[in-house]
Short mmCIF file of N, CA, C and O in Angstrom, two decimals:
data_model
loop_
_atom_site.label_atom_id
_atom_site.label_comp_id
_atom_site.label_asym_id
_atom_site.label_seq_id
_atom_site.Cartn_x
_atom_site.Cartn_y
_atom_site.Cartn_z
N MET H 1 10.76 -12.18 36.16
CA MET H 1 9.35 -11.91 35.63
C MET H 1 9.16 -12.78 34.52
O MET H 1 9.81 -12.78 33.57
N ARG H 2 8.01 -13.37 34.46
CA ARG H 2 7.59 -14.29 33.49
C ARG H 2 6.38 -13.79 32.74
O ARG H 2 5.43 -13.49 33.33
N PHE H 3 6.49 -13.76 31.43
CA PHE H 3 5.23 -13.41 30.57
C PHE H 3 4.78 -14.65 29.76
O PHE H 3 5.62 -15.63 29.37
N GLY H 4 3.45 -14.65 29.75
CA GLY H 4 2.88 -15.81 28.89
C GLY H 4 3.09 -15.35 27.45
O GLY H 4 3.50 -14.28 27.02
N ILE H 5 2.78 -16.35 26.47
CA ILE H 5 3.04 -16.06 24.99
C ILE H 5 1.98 -14.99 24.68
O ILE H 5 2.35 -14.04 23.88
N ALA H 6 0.79 -14.93 25.09
CA ALA H 6 -0.30 -13.91 24.81
C ALA H 6 0.25 -12.62 25.12
O ALA H 6 0.11 -11.70 24.39
N ALA H 7 0.82 -12.50 26.41
CA ALA H 7 1.29 -11.16 26.91
C ALA H 7 2.54 -10.74 25.99
O ALA H 7 2.66 -9.49 25.64
N SER H 8 3.42 -11.75 25.59
CA SER H 8 4.52 -11.26 24.87
C SER H 8 3.99 -10.72 23.37
O SER H 8 4.56 -9.83 22.91
N LEU H 9 3.17 -11.43 22.80
CA LEU H 9 2.62 -11.08 21.45
C LEU H 9 1.85 -9.85 21.60
O LEU H 9 2.10 -8.89 20.66
N ALA H 10 1.17 -9.50 22.74
CA ALA H 10 0.49 -8.15 22.75
C ALA H 10 1.38 -7.15 22.91
O ALA H 10 1.23 -6.10 22.29
N LEU H 11 2.58 -7.37 23.65
CA LEU H 11 3.60 -6.24 23.70
C LEU H 11 4.26 -5.98 22.25
O LEU H 11 4.53 -4.91 21.77
N ILE H 12 4.60 -7.10 21.58
CA ILE H 12 5.17 -6.93 20.29
C ILE H 12 4.17 -6.23 19.33
O ILE H 12 4.63 -5.31 18.61
N LEU H 13 3.03 -6.60 19.37
CA LEU H 13 1.93 -5.88 18.48
C LEU H 13 1.76 -4.50 18.90
O LEU H 13 1.57 -3.63 18.01
N ALA H 14 1.85 -4.10 20.11
CA ALA H 14 1.64 -2.78 20.58
C ALA H 14 2.79 -1.91 20.10
O ALA H 14 2.62 -0.75 19.66
N ALA H 15 4.04 -2.64 20.08
CA ALA H 15 5.15 -1.75 19.72
C ALA H 15 5.21 -1.64 18.17
O ALA H 15 5.74 -0.54 17.84
N CYS H 16 4.69 -2.47 17.46
CA CYS H 16 4.66 -2.33 16.04
C CYS H 16 3.41 -1.53 15.50
O CYS H 16 3.55 -0.83 14.38
N GLY H 17 2.39 -1.38 16.22
CA GLY H 17 1.25 -0.71 15.77
C GLY H 17 1.43 0.76 15.40
O GLY H 17 1.18 1.06 14.23
N PRO H 18 1.83 1.52 16.40
CA PRO H 18 2.03 3.02 15.99
C PRO H 18 2.89 3.26 14.83
O PRO H 18 2.58 4.07 13.97
N SER H 19 3.88 2.49 14.67
CA SER H 19 4.86 2.79 13.53
C SER H 19 4.25 2.48 12.21
O SER H 19 4.20 3.28 11.35
N ASN H 20 3.37 1.36 12.21
CA ASN H 20 2.56 1.01 11.04
C ASN H 20 1.50 2.06 10.62
O ASN H 20 1.49 2.46 9.50
N LYS H 21 0.99 2.56 11.64
CA LYS H 21 -0.06 3.59 11.49
C LYS H 21 0.48 4.86 10.96
O LYS H 21 0.06 5.56 9.97
N ALA H 22 1.76 5.30 11.50
CA ALA H 22 2.34 6.32 10.97
C ALA H 22 2.98 6.29 9.55
O ALA H 22 2.91 7.13 8.74
N ASP H 23 3.44 5.04 9.33
CA ASP H 23 3.84 4.77 7.87
C ASP H 23 2.59 4.78 6.93
O ASP H 23 2.74 5.48 5.94
N GLN H 24 1.47 4.30 7.38
CA GLN H 24 0.23 4.34 6.61
C GLN H 24 -0.10 5.82 6.24
O GLN H 24 -0.41 6.12 5.11
N GLN H 25 -0.11 6.69 7.31
CA GLN H 25 -0.39 8.07 7.17
C GLN H 25 0.53 8.85 6.27
O GLN H 25 0.14 9.65 5.39
N ALA H 26 1.86 8.50 6.40
CA ALA H 26 2.78 9.06 5.56
C ALA H 26 2.65 8.72 4.15
O ALA H 26 2.91 9.47 3.24
N VAL H 27 2.39 7.51 3.89
CA VAL H 27 2.05 7.03 2.43
C VAL H 27 0.93 7.73 1.77
O VAL H 27 0.85 8.27 0.73
N GLN H 28 -0.16 7.83 2.57
CA GLN H 28 -1.37 8.74 2.30
C GLN H 28 -1.01 10.07 2.03
O GLN H 28 -1.44 10.70 0.86
N ALA H 29 -0.15 10.67 2.83
CA ALA H 29 0.23 12.16 2.54
C ALA H 29 1.07 12.38 1.40
O ALA H 29 0.88 13.30 0.60
N VAL H 30 1.89 11.40 0.96
CA VAL H 30 2.56 11.42 -0.33
C VAL H 30 1.62 11.38 -1.65
O VAL H 30 1.73 12.36 -2.47
N LEU H 31 0.63 10.30 -1.52
CA LEU H 31 -0.13 10.28 -2.62
C LEU H 31 -1.20 11.51 -2.72
O LEU H 31 -1.45 11.97 -4.01
N HIS H 32 -1.67 11.98 -1.59
CA HIS H 32 -2.50 13.21 -1.58
C HIS H 32 -1.65 14.46 -2.12
O HIS H 32 -2.34 15.23 -2.80
N GLY H 33 -0.46 14.59 -1.76
CA GLY H 33 0.40 15.63 -2.12
C GLY H 33 0.68 15.69 -3.69
O GLY H 33 0.77 16.60 -4.24
N LEU H 34 0.71 14.51 -4.25
CA LEU H 34 0.92 14.35 -5.61
C LEU H 34 -0.27 14.62 -6.51
O LEU H 34 -0.34 15.02 -7.63
N TYR H 35 -1.41 14.16 -5.98
CA TYR H 35 -2.68 13.83 -6.78
C TYR H 35 -3.95 14.63 -6.47
O TYR H 35 -4.82 14.68 -7.26
N ASP H 36 -4.02 15.23 -5.35
CA ASP H 36 -5.15 16.08 -4.83
C ASP H 36 -5.30 17.27 -5.89
O ASP H 36 -4.27 17.85 -6.10
N ARG H 37 -6.56 17.48 -6.21
CA ARG H 37 -6.76 18.69 -7.12
C ARG H 37 -8.09 19.24 -6.63
O ARG H 37 -8.95 18.54 -6.14
N PRO H 38 -8.09 20.51 -7.00
CA PRO H 38 -9.62 21.13 -6.56
C PRO H 38 -10.68 20.40 -7.30
O PRO H 38 -10.64 20.15 -8.40
N GLY H 39 -11.63 19.97 -6.58
CA GLY H 39 -12.80 19.29 -7.16
C GLY H 39 -12.43 17.74 -7.54
O GLY H 39 -13.32 17.10 -7.97
N ALA H 40 -11.13 17.29 -7.19
CA ALA H 40 -10.86 15.87 -7.46
C ALA H 40 -9.95 15.40 -6.37
O ALA H 40 -8.71 15.20 -6.53
N VAL H 41 -10.40 15.26 -5.14
CA VAL H 41 -9.68 14.75 -4.04
C VAL H 41 -9.31 13.10 -4.26
O VAL H 41 -10.36 12.52 -4.56
N LEU H 42 -8.16 12.71 -4.01
CA LEU H 42 -7.96 11.38 -3.97
C LEU H 42 -8.39 10.73 -2.80
O LEU H 42 -8.20 11.08 -1.71
N GLU H 43 -9.09 9.55 -2.88
CA GLU H 43 -9.43 8.73 -1.93
C GLU H 43 -8.44 7.54 -1.73
O GLU H 43 -8.27 6.89 -2.68
N THR H 44 -7.77 7.54 -0.51
CA THR H 44 -6.76 6.52 -0.36
C THR H 44 -7.08 5.45 0.70
O THR H 44 -7.98 5.83 1.59
N GLY H 45 -6.65 4.29 0.71
CA GLY H 45 -6.75 3.22 1.65
C GLY H 45 -7.61 2.24 1.06
O GLY H 45 -8.37 2.30 0.07
N PRO H 46 -7.39 0.98 1.69
CA PRO H 46 -6.54 0.76 2.66
C PRO H 46 -4.97 0.82 2.20
O PRO H 46 -4.75 0.82 1.02
N VAL H 47 -4.20 0.91 3.12
CA VAL H 47 -2.61 0.99 2.87
C VAL H 47 -2.07 -0.17 3.68
O VAL H 47 -2.30 -0.11 4.98
N VAL H 48 -1.27 -0.96 3.06
CA VAL H 48 -0.65 -1.84 3.90
C VAL H 48 0.94 -1.65 3.72
O VAL H 48 1.37 -1.29 2.69
N VAL H 49 1.66 -1.93 4.72
CA VAL H 49 3.28 -1.76 4.82
C VAL H 49 3.90 -2.89 5.33
O VAL H 49 3.43 -3.61 6.35
N GLU H 50 4.92 -3.38 4.53
CA GLU H 50 5.72 -4.47 5.15
C GLU H 50 7.25 -3.83 4.96
O GLU H 50 7.70 -3.70 3.77
N ASP H 51 7.80 -3.50 6.08
CA ASP H 51 9.22 -3.10 6.11
C ASP H 51 9.27 -1.69 5.31
O ASP H 51 8.52 -0.84 5.86
N ASP H 52 10.04 -1.72 4.23
CA ASP H 52 10.00 -0.45 3.42
C ASP H 52 9.39 -0.47 2.20
O ASP H 52 9.66 0.37 1.29
N ILE H 53 8.20 -1.24 2.04
CA ILE H 53 7.37 -1.32 0.83
C ILE H 53 5.86 -1.13 1.25
O ILE H 53 5.53 -1.70 2.36
N ALA H 54 5.21 -0.44 0.54
CA ALA H 54 3.82 -0.23 0.93
C ALA H 54 2.94 -0.38 -0.45
O ALA H 54 3.36 -0.05 -1.49
N VAL H 55 1.66 -0.74 -0.37
CA VAL H 55 0.72 -0.80 -1.25
C VAL H 55 -0.44 -0.03 -0.85
O VAL H 55 -0.95 -0.35 0.28
N ALA H 56 -0.75 0.95 -1.49
CA ALA H 56 -2.04 1.74 -1.17
C ALA H 56 -3.20 1.74 -2.39
O ALA H 56 -2.76 1.84 -3.48
N ASP H 57 -4.23 1.47 -2.03
CA ASP H 57 -5.42 1.53 -2.77
C ASP H 57 -5.82 2.95 -2.99
O ASP H 57 -5.67 3.69 -2.15
N TRP H 58 -6.28 3.28 -4.21
CA TRP H 58 -6.75 4.74 -4.41
C TRP H 58 -7.78 4.74 -5.48
O TRP H 58 -7.95 3.79 -6.40
N THR H 59 -8.69 5.80 -5.34
CA THR H 59 -9.61 6.12 -6.31
C THR H 59 -9.63 7.51 -6.38
O THR H 59 -9.51 8.39 -5.52
N GLN H 60 -10.02 7.96 -7.51
CA GLN H 60 -10.29 9.53 -7.87
C GLN H 60 -11.21 9.74 -9.01
O GLN H 60 -11.04 9.22 -9.95
N GLY H 61 -12.37 10.19 -8.62
CA GLY H 61 -13.52 10.30 -9.73
C GLY H 61 -13.91 9.05 -10.03
O GLY H 61 -14.19 8.13 -9.23
N ARG H 62 -13.83 8.71 -11.29
CA ARG H 62 -14.20 7.37 -11.82
C ARG H 62 -12.96 6.44 -12.12
O ARG H 62 -13.06 5.38 -12.68
N MET H 63 -11.82 7.00 -11.60
CA MET H 63 -10.60 6.14 -11.77
C MET H 63 -10.17 5.46 -10.66
O MET H 63 -10.47 6.02 -9.43
N GLY H 64 -9.38 4.41 -10.61
CA GLY H 64 -8.84 3.84 -9.55
C GLY H 64 -7.67 2.92 -9.78
O GLY H 64 -7.31 2.71 -11.01
N GLY H 65 -6.84 2.52 -8.67
CA GLY H 65 -5.74 1.61 -8.98
C GLY H 65 -5.17 1.44 -7.62
O GLY H 65 -5.64 1.62 -6.60
N ARG H 66 -3.90 0.92 -7.69
CA ARG H 66 -3.14 0.79 -6.63
C ARG H 66 -1.74 1.24 -6.65
O ARG H 66 -1.27 1.28 -7.92
N ALA H 67 -1.09 1.78 -5.68
CA ALA H 67 0.18 2.35 -5.78
C ALA H 67 1.24 1.53 -5.13
O ALA H 67 1.01 0.97 -3.79
N LEU H 68 2.43 1.43 -5.61
CA LEU H 68 3.55 0.76 -4.83
C LEU H 68 4.48 1.96 -4.55
O LEU H 68 4.93 2.59 -5.28
N LEU H 69 4.76 1.96 -3.26
CA LEU H 69 5.70 2.89 -2.66
C LEU H 69 6.80 2.29 -1.80
O LEU H 69 6.62 1.11 -1.35
N ARG H 70 7.99 2.84 -2.07
CA ARG H 70 9.22 2.39 -1.13
C ARG H 70 9.81 3.55 -0.40
O ARG H 70 9.68 4.62 -0.70
N ARG H 71 10.21 3.06 0.88
CA ARG H 71 10.74 3.99 1.96
C ARG H 71 12.27 4.01 1.59
O ARG H 71 12.89 3.02 1.58
N GLY H 72 12.82 5.20 1.45
CA GLY H 72 14.15 5.47 1.27
C GLY H 72 14.77 6.42 2.22
O GLY H 72 14.09 6.83 3.27
N ASP H 73 15.90 6.99 2.02
CA ASP H 73 16.60 8.15 2.80
C ASP H 73 15.66 9.31 2.90
O ASP H 73 15.74 9.95 3.84
N LYS H 74 14.93 9.62 1.89
CA LYS H 74 14.09 10.91 1.75
C LYS H 74 12.63 10.50 2.28
O LYS H 74 11.80 11.33 1.94
N GLY H 75 12.42 9.34 2.74
CA GLY H 75 11.02 9.06 3.02
C GLY H 75 10.21 8.18 1.98
O GLY H 75 10.93 7.62 1.10
N TRP H 76 8.93 8.09 2.01
CA TRP H 76 8.22 7.38 1.23
C TRP H 76 8.15 7.84 -0.32
O TRP H 76 7.94 9.05 -0.36
N ARG H 77 8.36 7.11 -1.30
CA ARG H 77 8.47 7.62 -2.63
C ARG H 77 7.58 6.76 -3.49
O ARG H 77 7.63 5.51 -3.46
N LEU H 78 6.83 7.26 -4.31
CA LEU H 78 5.79 6.47 -5.39
C LEU H 78 6.75 5.83 -6.40
O LEU H 78 7.50 6.59 -6.93
N THR H 79 6.65 4.39 -6.56
CA THR H 79 7.40 3.81 -7.49
C THR H 79 6.62 3.61 -8.74
O THR H 79 6.95 3.74 -9.91
N LEU H 80 5.35 2.97 -8.38
CA LEU H 80 4.50 2.70 -9.64
C LEU H 80 3.13 2.72 -9.24
O LEU H 80 2.80 2.56 -8.15
N CYS H 81 2.32 2.63 -10.31
CA CYS H 81 0.72 2.39 -10.13
C CYS H 81 0.49 1.29 -11.12
O CYS H 81 1.00 1.10 -12.11
N SER H 82 -0.44 0.70 -10.66
CA SER H 82 -1.05 -0.63 -11.32
C SER H 82 -2.38 -0.98 -10.84
O SER H 82 -2.98 -0.21 -10.07
N GLY H 83 -2.97 -2.06 -11.27
CA GLY H 83 -4.20 -2.65 -10.69
C GLY H 83 -4.02 -3.84 -9.95
O GLY H 83 -3.41 -3.79 -8.96
N ASP H 84 -4.71 -4.81 -10.26
CA ASP H 84 -4.73 -6.04 -9.48
C ASP H 84 -3.18 -6.81 -9.37
O ASP H 84 -3.07 -7.65 -8.65
N ALA H 85 -2.39 -6.42 -10.32
CA ALA H 85 -0.95 -6.86 -10.16
C ALA H 85 -0.35 -6.70 -8.95
O ALA H 85 0.37 -7.44 -8.34
N LEU H 86 -0.88 -5.62 -8.04
CA LEU H 86 -0.28 -5.41 -6.79
C LEU H 86 -1.17 -6.11 -5.72
O LEU H 86 -0.87 -5.97 -4.51
N ARG H 87 -2.03 -6.96 -6.12
CA ARG H 87 -2.66 -7.68 -5.03
C ARG H 87 -2.27 -9.12 -4.84
O ARG H 87 -2.44 -9.66 -3.89
N SER H 88 -1.27 -9.70 -5.73
CA SER H 88 -0.89 -10.90 -5.59
C SER H 88 0.60 -10.96 -5.29
O SER H 88 1.46 -10.14 -5.84
N LYS H 89 1.00 -12.03 -4.66
CA LYS H 89 2.40 -12.37 -4.44
C LYS H 89 3.07 -12.28 -5.89
O LYS H 89 4.20 -11.77 -5.96
N ALA H 90 2.64 -13.04 -6.87
CA ALA H 90 3.39 -13.19 -8.07
C ALA H 90 3.50 -11.80 -8.77
O ALA H 90 4.56 -11.54 -9.29
N GLY H 91 2.40 -11.07 -8.74
CA GLY H 91 2.48 -9.73 -9.35
C GLY H 91 3.49 -8.90 -8.67
O GLY H 91 4.20 -8.06 -9.44
N LEU H 92 3.40 -8.85 -7.41
CA LEU H 92 4.36 -7.87 -6.59
C LEU H 92 5.84 -8.39 -7.01
O LEU H 92 6.59 -7.61 -7.03
N MET H 93 6.03 -9.78 -6.91
CA MET H 93 7.41 -10.26 -7.12
C MET H 93 7.86 -9.82 -8.76
O MET H 93 8.99 -9.45 -8.80
N GLU H 94 6.97 -10.01 -9.52
CA GLU H 94 7.28 -9.47 -10.94
C GLU H 94 7.70 -8.03 -11.09
O GLU H 94 8.47 -7.59 -11.88
N LEU H 95 7.12 -7.24 -10.07
CA LEU H 95 7.46 -5.80 -10.17
C LEU H 95 8.65 -5.57 -9.13
O LEU H 95 8.88 -4.45 -8.76
N GLY H 96 9.41 -6.55 -8.73
CA GLY H 96 10.58 -6.36 -7.91
C GLY H 96 10.48 -6.51 -6.51
O GLY H 96 11.52 -6.26 -5.68
N VAL H 97 9.52 -6.83 -5.80
CA VAL H 97 9.25 -7.05 -4.42
C VAL H 97 9.86 -8.40 -4.07
O VAL H 97 9.40 -9.38 -4.61
N PRO H 98 10.66 -8.51 -2.86
CA PRO H 98 11.24 -9.68 -2.59
C PRO H 98 9.91 -10.68 -2.07
O PRO H 98 9.01 -10.08 -1.61
N GLN H 99 10.24 -11.96 -2.10
CA GLN H 99 9.21 -12.85 -1.97
C GLN H 99 8.43 -12.70 -0.52
O GLN H 99 7.40 -12.74 -0.42
N ALA H 100 9.39 -12.68 0.50
CA ALA H 100 8.74 -12.63 1.73
C ALA H 100 7.85 -11.27 2.12
O ALA H 100 6.73 -11.47 2.64
N GLN H 101 8.33 -10.31 1.48
CA GLN H 101 7.62 -9.00 1.64
C GLN H 101 6.34 -9.10 0.72
O GLN H 101 5.13 -8.64 1.12
N ALA H 102 6.44 -9.77 -0.46
CA ALA H 102 5.25 -9.87 -1.37
C ALA H 102 4.20 -10.77 -0.78
O ALA H 102 3.01 -10.40 -0.86
N GLU H 103 4.59 -11.85 -0.03
CA GLU H 103 3.60 -12.68 0.57
C GLU H 103 2.87 -11.96 1.74
O GLU H 103 1.63 -12.18 1.89
N ALA H 104 3.67 -11.16 2.51
CA ALA H 104 3.04 -10.40 3.48
C ALA H 104 2.17 -9.43 3.07
O ALA H 104 1.09 -9.11 3.70
N LEU H 105 2.51 -8.76 2.08
CA LEU H 105 1.71 -7.52 1.51
C LEU H 105 0.37 -8.16 0.87
O LEU H 105 -0.57 -7.71 1.15
N GLU H 106 0.47 -9.29 0.19
CA GLU H 106 -0.64 -9.93 -0.30
C GLU H 106 -1.62 -10.34 0.68
O GLU H 106 -2.73 -10.12 0.65
N ARG H 107 -1.02 -11.01 1.80
CA ARG H 107 -1.98 -11.41 3.01
C ARG H 107 -2.69 -10.21 3.65
O ARG H 107 -3.87 -10.21 3.88
N GLN H 108 -1.99 -9.12 3.81
CA GLN H 108 -2.44 -7.98 4.57
C GLN H 108 -3.57 -7.27 3.61
O GLN H 108 -4.57 -6.79 4.15
N LEU H 109 -3.10 -7.05 2.29
CA LEU H 109 -3.90 -6.41 1.55
C LEU H 109 -5.41 -7.01 1.30
O LEU H 109 -6.47 -6.53 1.40
N HIS H 110 -5.32 -8.44 1.26
CA HIS H 110 -6.54 -9.21 0.98
C HIS H 110 -7.42 -9.06 2.33
O HIS H 110 -8.75 -8.83 2.23
N ALA H 111 -6.81 -9.00 3.55
CA ALA H 111 -7.56 -8.82 4.66
C ALA H 111 -8.26 -7.43 4.73
O ALA H 111 -9.31 -7.34 5.07
N ALA H 112 -7.54 -6.43 4.35
CA ALA H 112 -7.83 -5.18 4.40
C ALA H 112 -8.89 -4.73 3.38
O ALA H 112 -9.96 -4.14 3.72
N GLU H 113 -8.78 -5.31 2.18
CA GLU H 113 -9.81 -5.09 1.09
C GLU H 113 -11.03 -5.91 1.36
O GLU H 113 -12.07 -5.61 0.69
N ALA H 114 -11.02 -6.74 2.37
CA ALA H 114 -12.48 -7.54 2.57
C ALA H 114 -13.34 -6.54 3.17
O ALA H 114 -14.61 -6.73 2.98
N LYS H 115 -13.11 -5.27 3.51
CA LYS H 115 -13.94 -4.32 4.14
C LYS H 115 -14.28 -3.27 3.07
O LYS H 115 -15.02 -2.34 3.37
N VAL H 116 -13.85 -3.37 1.80
CA VAL H 116 -13.91 -2.34 0.84
C VAL H 116 -15.10 -2.62 -0.12
O VAL H 116 -15.27 -3.95 -0.45
N ALA H 117 -15.84 -1.69 -0.42
CA ALA H 117 -17.11 -1.91 -1.17
C ALA H 117 -16.64 -2.52 -2.47
O ALA H 117 -15.64 -2.02 -3.24
N PRO H 118 -17.35 -3.45 -3.13
CA PRO H 118 -17.22 -4.22 -4.35
C PRO H 118 -16.97 -3.06 -5.55
O PRO H 118 -16.13 -3.26 -6.41
N GLU H 119 -18.03 -2.01 -5.54
CA GLU H 119 -17.73 -1.10 -6.70
C GLU H 119 -16.22 -0.51 -6.71
O GLU H 119 -15.67 -0.06 -7.76
N ARG H 120 -15.85 -0.12 -5.51
CA ARG H 120 -14.40 0.49 -5.42
C ARG H 120 -13.59 -0.40 -5.82
O ARG H 120 -12.52 -0.18 -6.54
N LEU H 121 -13.55 -1.73 -5.44
CA LEU H 121 -12.65 -2.73 -6.01
C LEU H 121 -12.58 -2.97 -7.44
O LEU H 121 -11.49 -3.09 -8.08
N LYS H 122 -13.78 -2.82 -8.05
CA LYS H 122 -13.81 -2.86 -9.58
C LYS H 122 -13.09 -1.73 -10.09
O LYS H 122 -12.44 -1.90 -11.14
N MET H 123 -13.17 -0.43 -9.48
CA MET H 123 -12.56 0.65 -10.10
C MET H 123 -10.92 0.36 -10.00
O MET H 123 -10.23 0.69 -10.87
N MET H 124 -10.42 -0.05 -8.97
CA MET H 124 -9.17 -0.31 -8.79
C MET H 124 -8.59 -1.23 -9.77
O MET H 124 -7.49 -1.44 -10.29
N ALA H 125 -9.45 -2.46 -9.83
CA ALA H 125 -9.11 -3.44 -10.89
C ALA H 125 -9.13 -3.05 -12.22
O ALA H 125 -8.39 -3.61 -13.24
N ALA H 126 -9.74 -2.10 -12.61
CA ALA H 126 -9.88 -1.59 -13.92
C ALA H 126 -8.49 -0.75 -14.50
O ALA H 126 -8.22 -0.65 -15.69
N PHE H 127 -7.66 -0.66 -13.49
CA PHE H 127 -6.14 -0.04 -13.99
C PHE H 127 -5.55 -1.06 -14.66
O PHE H 127 -5.33 -2.09 -14.17
N ARG H 128 -5.20 -0.78 -15.88
CA ARG H 128 -4.47 -1.79 -16.86
C ARG H 128 -3.04 -1.36 -16.89
O ARG H 128 -2.69 -0.22 -17.06
N GLY H 129 -2.20 -2.25 -16.96
CA GLY H 129 -0.82 -2.15 -17.18
C GLY H 129 -0.05 -1.69 -15.88
O GLY H 129 -0.67 -1.85 -14.62
N VAL H 130 1.11 -1.24 -16.09
CA VAL H 130 1.97 -0.61 -14.92
C VAL H 130 2.36 0.71 -15.57
O VAL H 130 3.12 0.81 -16.60
N MET H 131 2.35 1.76 -14.61
CA MET H 131 2.81 3.01 -14.85
C MET H 131 3.82 3.37 -13.71
O MET H 131 3.60 3.62 -12.73
N ARG H 132 5.23 3.21 -14.35
CA ARG H 132 6.37 3.62 -13.63
C ARG H 132 6.48 4.98 -13.41
O ARG H 132 6.29 5.79 -14.38
N MET H 133 6.95 5.41 -12.28
CA MET H 133 7.11 6.99 -12.03
C MET H 133 8.47 7.34 -12.06
O MET H 133 9.33 6.58 -11.68
N GLU H 134 8.68 8.54 -12.40
CA GLU H 134 10.02 9.01 -12.65
C GLU H 134 10.48 9.30 -11.26
O GLU H 134 9.60 9.50 -10.38
N GLU H 135 11.78 9.53 -10.96
CA GLU H 135 12.29 9.86 -9.64
C GLU H 135 11.54 11.11 -9.29
O GLU H 135 11.68 12.12 -9.98
N GLN H 136 11.09 11.14 -7.99
CA GLN H 136 10.53 12.55 -7.46
C GLN H 136 11.62 13.27 -6.86
O GLN H 136 12.73 12.63 -6.27
N PRO H 137 11.54 14.58 -6.78
CA PRO H 137 12.40 15.36 -6.20
C PRO H 137 12.77 15.23 -4.83
O PRO H 137 11.83 14.59 -3.99
#
């Protein structure tokens, strides 16, 4: 049986799709579990995932930023929050993300954020510095 390149690529993408969607939902669940409050629900997304690292956009009220999460033995864990530093390969690498993953995350995030309202992007860019999270239980 012979498959063309397009058919092979479609099979690969179909195999990868559900896992990535499940990872995106798991990342969002972690963030909502940590930060949702009565009257102040966290808005998450887009979320991009590359292997065991994810970057998630978030806003809550008039605040916003981006979160870096890592998948470990106990699932996804929030590592840190920042702003535009998590949008670039250089910023991601400075925060400890390996180059290949940083490049892929940058590419995915820029594509995903092309659909985000400019006002929301400004809110996420307003997050200054890096807030590292303590180890979660």
